[in-house]
mmCIF file of C-alpha atoms in Angstrom:
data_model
loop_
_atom_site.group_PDB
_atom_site.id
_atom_site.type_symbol
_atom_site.label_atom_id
_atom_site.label_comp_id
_atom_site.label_asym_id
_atom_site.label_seq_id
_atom_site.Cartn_x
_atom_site.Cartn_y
_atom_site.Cartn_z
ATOM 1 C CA UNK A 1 173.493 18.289 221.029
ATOM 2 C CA UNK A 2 176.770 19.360 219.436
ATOM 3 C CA UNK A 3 177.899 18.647 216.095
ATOM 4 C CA UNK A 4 180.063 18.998 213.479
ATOM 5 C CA UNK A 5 179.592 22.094 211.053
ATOM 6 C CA UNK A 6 181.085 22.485 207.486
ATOM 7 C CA UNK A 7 181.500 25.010 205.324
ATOM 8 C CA UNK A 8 180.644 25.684 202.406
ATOM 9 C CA UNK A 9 177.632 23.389 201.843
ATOM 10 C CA UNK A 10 178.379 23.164 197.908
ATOM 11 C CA UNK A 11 181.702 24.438 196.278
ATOM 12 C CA UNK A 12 182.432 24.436 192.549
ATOM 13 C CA UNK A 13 185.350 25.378 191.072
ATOM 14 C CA UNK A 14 187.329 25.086 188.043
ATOM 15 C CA UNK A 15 189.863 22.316 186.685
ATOM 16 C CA UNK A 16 193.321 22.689 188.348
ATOM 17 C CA UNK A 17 192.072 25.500 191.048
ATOM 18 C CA UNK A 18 192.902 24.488 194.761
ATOM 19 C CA UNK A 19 190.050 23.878 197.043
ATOM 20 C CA UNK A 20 190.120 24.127 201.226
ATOM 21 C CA UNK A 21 187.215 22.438 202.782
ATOM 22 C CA UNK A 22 186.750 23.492 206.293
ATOM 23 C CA UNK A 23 185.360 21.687 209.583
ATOM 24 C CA UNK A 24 184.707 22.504 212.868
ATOM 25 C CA UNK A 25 184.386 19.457 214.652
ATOM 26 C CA UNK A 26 182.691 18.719 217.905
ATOM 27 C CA UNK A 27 185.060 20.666 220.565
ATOM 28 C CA UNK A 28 186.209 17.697 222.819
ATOM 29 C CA UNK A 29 186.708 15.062 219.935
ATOM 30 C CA UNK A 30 190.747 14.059 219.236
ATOM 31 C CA UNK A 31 190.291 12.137 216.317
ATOM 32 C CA UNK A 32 189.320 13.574 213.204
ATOM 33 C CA UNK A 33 188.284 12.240 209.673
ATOM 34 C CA UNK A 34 187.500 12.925 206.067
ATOM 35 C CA UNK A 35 185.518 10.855 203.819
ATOM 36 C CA UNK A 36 183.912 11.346 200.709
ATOM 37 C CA UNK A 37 180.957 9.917 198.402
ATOM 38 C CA UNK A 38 180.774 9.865 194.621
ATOM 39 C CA UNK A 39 177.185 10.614 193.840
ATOM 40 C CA UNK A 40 175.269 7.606 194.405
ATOM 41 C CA UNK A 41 178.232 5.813 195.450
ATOM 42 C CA UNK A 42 179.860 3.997 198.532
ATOM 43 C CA UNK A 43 181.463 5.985 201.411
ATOM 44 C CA UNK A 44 185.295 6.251 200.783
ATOM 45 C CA UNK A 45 187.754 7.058 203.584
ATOM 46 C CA UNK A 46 190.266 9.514 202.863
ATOM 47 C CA UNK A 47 192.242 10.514 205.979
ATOM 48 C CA UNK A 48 192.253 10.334 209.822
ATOM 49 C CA UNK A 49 194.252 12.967 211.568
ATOM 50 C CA UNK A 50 195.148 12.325 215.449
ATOM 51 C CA UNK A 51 197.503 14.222 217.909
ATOM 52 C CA UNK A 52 198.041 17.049 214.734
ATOM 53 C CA UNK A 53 199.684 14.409 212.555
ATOM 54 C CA UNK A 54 197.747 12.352 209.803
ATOM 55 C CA UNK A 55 197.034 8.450 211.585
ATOM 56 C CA UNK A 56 196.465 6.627 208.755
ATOM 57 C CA UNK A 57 195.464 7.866 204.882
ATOM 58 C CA UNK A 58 194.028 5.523 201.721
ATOM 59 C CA UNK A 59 195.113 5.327 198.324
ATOM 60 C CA UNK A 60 193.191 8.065 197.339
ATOM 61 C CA UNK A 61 194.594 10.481 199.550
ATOM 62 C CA UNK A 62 197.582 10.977 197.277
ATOM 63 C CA UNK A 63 199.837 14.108 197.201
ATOM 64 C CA UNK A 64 196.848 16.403 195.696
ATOM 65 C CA UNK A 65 195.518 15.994 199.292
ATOM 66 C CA UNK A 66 196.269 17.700 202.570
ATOM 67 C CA UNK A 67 194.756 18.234 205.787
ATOM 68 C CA UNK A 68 195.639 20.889 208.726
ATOM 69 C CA UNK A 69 194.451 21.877 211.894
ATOM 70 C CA UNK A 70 195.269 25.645 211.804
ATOM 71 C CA UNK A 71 194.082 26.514 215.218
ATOM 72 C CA UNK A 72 191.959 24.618 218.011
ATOM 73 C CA UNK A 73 188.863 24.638 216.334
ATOM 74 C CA UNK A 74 189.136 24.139 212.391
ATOM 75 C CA UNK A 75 189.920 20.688 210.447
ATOM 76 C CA UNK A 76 190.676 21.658 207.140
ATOM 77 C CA UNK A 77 190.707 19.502 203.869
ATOM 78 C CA UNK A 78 193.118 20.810 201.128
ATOM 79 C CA UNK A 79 193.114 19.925 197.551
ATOM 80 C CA UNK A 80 196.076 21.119 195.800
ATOM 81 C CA UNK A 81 194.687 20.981 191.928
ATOM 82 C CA UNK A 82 191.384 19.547 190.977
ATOM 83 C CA UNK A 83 190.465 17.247 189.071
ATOM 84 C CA UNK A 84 186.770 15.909 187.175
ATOM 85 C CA UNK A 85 186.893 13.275 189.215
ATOM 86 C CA UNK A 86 187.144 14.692 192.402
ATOM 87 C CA UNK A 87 183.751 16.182 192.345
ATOM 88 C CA UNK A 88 182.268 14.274 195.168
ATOM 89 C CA UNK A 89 180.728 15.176 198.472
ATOM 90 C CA UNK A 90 182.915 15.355 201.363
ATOM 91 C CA UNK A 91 182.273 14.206 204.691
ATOM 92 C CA UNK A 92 184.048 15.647 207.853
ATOM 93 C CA UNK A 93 183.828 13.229 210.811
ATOM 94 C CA UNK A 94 184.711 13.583 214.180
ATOM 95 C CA UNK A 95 184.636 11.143 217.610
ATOM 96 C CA UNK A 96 186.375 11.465 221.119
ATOM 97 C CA UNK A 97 188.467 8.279 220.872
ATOM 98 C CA UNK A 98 189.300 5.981 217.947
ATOM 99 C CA UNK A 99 186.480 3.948 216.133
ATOM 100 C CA UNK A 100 188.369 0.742 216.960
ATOM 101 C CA UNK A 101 187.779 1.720 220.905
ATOM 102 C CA UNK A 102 183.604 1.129 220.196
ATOM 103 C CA UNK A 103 183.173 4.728 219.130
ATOM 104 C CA UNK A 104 181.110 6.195 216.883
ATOM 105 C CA UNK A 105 181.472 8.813 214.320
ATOM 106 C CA UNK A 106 179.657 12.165 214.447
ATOM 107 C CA UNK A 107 179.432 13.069 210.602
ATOM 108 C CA UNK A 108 178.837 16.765 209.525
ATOM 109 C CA UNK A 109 176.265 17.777 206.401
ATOM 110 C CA UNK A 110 179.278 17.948 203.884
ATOM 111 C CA UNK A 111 180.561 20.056 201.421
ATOM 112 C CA UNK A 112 179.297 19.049 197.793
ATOM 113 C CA UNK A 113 182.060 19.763 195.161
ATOM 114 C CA UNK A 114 181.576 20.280 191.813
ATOM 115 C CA UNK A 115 184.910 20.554 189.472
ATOM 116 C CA UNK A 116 184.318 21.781 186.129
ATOM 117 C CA UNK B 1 189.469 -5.363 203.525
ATOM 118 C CA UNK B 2 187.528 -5.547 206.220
ATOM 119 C CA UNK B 3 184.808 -3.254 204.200
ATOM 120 C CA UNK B 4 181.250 -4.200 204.419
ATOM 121 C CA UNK B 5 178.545 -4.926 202.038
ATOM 122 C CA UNK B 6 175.154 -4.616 202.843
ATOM 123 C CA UNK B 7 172.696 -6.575 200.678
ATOM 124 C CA UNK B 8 169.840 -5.795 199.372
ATOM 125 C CA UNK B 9 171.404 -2.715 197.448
ATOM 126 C CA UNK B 10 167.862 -1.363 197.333
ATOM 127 C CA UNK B 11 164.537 -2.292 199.177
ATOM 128 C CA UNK B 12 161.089 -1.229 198.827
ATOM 129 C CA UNK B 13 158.278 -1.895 201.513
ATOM 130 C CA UNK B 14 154.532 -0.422 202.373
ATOM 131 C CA UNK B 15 154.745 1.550 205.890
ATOM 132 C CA UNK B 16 153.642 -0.817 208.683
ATOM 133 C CA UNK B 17 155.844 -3.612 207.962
ATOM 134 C CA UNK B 18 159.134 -4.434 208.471
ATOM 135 C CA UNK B 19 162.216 -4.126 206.895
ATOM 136 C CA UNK B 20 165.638 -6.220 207.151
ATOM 137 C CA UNK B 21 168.844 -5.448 206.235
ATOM 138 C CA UNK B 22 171.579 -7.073 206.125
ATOM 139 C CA UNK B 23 175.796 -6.674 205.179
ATOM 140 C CA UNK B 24 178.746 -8.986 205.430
ATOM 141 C CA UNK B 25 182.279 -8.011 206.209
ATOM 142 C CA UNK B 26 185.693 -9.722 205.615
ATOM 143 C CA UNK B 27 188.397 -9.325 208.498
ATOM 144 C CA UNK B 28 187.771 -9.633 212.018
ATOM 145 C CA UNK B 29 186.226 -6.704 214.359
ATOM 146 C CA UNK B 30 186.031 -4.922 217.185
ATOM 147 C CA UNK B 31 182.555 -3.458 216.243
ATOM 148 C CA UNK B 32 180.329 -2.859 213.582
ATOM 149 C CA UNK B 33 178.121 0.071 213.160
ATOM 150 C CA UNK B 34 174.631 1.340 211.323
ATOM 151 C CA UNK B 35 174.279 4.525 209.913
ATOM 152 C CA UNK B 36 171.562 6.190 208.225
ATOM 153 C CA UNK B 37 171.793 8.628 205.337
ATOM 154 C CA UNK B 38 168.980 11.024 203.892
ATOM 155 C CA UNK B 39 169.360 11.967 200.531
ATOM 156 C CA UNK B 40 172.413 14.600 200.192
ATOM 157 C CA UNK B 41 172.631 14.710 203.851
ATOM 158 C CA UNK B 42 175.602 13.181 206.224
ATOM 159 C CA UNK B 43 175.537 9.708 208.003
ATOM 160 C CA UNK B 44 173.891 9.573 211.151
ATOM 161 C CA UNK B 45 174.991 6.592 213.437
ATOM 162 C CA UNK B 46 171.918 4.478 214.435
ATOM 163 C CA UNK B 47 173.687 1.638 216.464
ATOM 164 C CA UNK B 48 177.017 -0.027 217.268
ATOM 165 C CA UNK B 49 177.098 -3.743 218.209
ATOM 166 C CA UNK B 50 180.635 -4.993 219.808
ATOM 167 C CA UNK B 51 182.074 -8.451 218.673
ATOM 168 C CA UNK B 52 181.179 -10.009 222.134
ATOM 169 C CA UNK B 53 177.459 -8.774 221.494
ATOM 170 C CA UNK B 54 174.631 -11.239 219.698
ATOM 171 C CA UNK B 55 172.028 -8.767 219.639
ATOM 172 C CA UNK B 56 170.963 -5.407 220.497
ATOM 173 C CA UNK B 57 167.740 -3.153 220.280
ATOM 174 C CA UNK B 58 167.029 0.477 219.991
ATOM 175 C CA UNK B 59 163.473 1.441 219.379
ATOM 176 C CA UNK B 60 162.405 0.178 216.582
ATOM 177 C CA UNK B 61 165.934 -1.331 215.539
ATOM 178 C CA UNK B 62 167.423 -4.396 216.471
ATOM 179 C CA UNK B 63 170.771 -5.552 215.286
ATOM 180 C CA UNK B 64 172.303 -8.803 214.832
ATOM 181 C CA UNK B 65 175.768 -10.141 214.783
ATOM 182 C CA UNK B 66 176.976 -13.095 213.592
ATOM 183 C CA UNK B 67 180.925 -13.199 214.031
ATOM 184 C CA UNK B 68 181.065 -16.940 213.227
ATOM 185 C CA UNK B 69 179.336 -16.180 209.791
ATOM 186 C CA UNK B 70 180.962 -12.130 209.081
ATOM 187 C CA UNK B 71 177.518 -10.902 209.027
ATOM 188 C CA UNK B 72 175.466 -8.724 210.720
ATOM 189 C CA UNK B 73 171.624 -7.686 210.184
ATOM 190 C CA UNK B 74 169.353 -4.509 210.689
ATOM 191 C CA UNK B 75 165.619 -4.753 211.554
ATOM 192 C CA UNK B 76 163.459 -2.022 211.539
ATOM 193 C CA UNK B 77 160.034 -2.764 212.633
ATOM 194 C CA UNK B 78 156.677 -1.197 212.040
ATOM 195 C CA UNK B 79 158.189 0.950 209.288
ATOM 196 C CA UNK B 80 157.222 4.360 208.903
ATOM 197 C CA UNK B 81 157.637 6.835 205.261
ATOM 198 C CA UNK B 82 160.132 8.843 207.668
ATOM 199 C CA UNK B 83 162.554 5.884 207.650
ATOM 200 C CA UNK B 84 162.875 6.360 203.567
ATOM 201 C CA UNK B 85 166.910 6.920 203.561
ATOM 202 C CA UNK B 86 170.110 4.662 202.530
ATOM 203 C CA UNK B 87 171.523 2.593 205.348
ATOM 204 C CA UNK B 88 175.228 1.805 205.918
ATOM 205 C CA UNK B 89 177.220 -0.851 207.901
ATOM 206 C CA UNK B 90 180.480 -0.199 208.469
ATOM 207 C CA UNK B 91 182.848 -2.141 210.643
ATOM 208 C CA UNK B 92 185.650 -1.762 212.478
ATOM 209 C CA UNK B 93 188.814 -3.157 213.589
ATOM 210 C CA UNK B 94 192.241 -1.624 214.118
ATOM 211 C CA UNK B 95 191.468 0.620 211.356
ATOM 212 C CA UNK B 96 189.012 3.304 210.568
ATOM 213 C CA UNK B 97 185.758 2.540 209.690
ATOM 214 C CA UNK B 98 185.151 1.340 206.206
ATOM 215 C CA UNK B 99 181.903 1.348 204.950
ATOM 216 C CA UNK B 100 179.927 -0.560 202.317
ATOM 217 C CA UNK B 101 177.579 0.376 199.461
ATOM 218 C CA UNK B 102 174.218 0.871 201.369
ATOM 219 C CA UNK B 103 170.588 -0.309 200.906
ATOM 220 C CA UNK B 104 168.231 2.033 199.872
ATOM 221 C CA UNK B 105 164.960 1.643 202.026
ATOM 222 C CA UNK B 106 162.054 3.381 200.515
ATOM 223 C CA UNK B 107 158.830 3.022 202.295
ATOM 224 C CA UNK B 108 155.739 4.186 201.000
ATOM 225 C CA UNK B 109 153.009 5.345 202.532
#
């Protein structure tokens, strides 16, 4: 069964370094997603990306954040200058139409950042 | 926000018997969704019930929905030490899916 791969599994990096989180999602989906999860914590969306332009974003998804789909097969997460806080794992998501049309998400194994 | 909330946050059972689940959300939906999480792993989605449904099995699961009430409930029968894991819900309307805090199932053996 396809599925969605990301890379690296863990990441850690240093206080104000930038960060790309990378996705392949599953070849035929359109829409595209990242969430995240605070250890322990609830599942937070960030961003969904549709048609090469970002759908909708949350509040957290501020101007530290950017996503990009360099070619036809990567979904990349971008985090300009890191902060404690944004150690987290993040969760790539794919599906073939939009959630709202009764779909669900295929989730990959994340990336765990550390910030330091 | 049409997040759910799943209640109990944490549940602890012997294998063999069942376990229920359940989560509440706020706005109205088009569908609302279970996923399962392993420890450090990502969601897996279990079942999606649509707002016209009542009720709806897989296996050992069997959802409820309750659009009158918000709520929505997860049954897994017969439990087994492999179902150990947090569960979401998560619903959805015209927006992406928002999920709640989980319920962590631990079933011993």
């Amino acid at each position: 069964e396809p599925e969605v791969t990301q890379t690296p599994s863990h990441q850690v990096t240093q206080m104000g370094q930038e960060v790309i989180l990378r996705c392949v999602p599953i070849s035929n989906h359109l829409y595209f997603y990242w969430y995240r999860q605070i250890l322990g914590q609830k599942v937070e969306f960030l961003v969904s990306f549709y048609n090469n332009e970002i759908s909708e974003k949350s509040e957290i998804f501020d101007d530290q954040f950017s996503v990009e789909r360099p070619d036809g097969s990567n979904f990349t997460l971008k985090i300009r200058s890191t902060k404690l806080e944004d150690s987290a794992m993040y969760f790539c998501a794919s599906t073939l139409v939009g959630t709202g049309q009764n779909s669900p998400l295929h989730f990959g194994n994340g990336t765990r950042l550390t910030v330091t | 926000s049409q997040q759910g909330e799943e209640d109990p946050q944490a549940l602890s059972i012997q294998e063999g018997e069942n376990a229920t689940m359940n989560c509440s959300y706020k706005t109205s939906i088009n569908n609302l969704q279970w996923y399962r999480q392993n420890s450090g792993r990502g969601l897996v989605h279990l079942i999606l019930i649509r707002s016209n449904e009542r009720e709806k099995h897989s296996g050992r699961l069997r959802v409820t929905l309750d659009t009158s009430k918000k709520s929505s409930s997860l049954l897994i029968t017969a439990s087994r030490a492999a179902d150990t894991a947090s569960y979401f819900c998560a619903s959805s309307g015209n927006t992406p899916l928002v999920f709640g805090k989980g319920t962590r199932l631990s079933v011993i053996a």
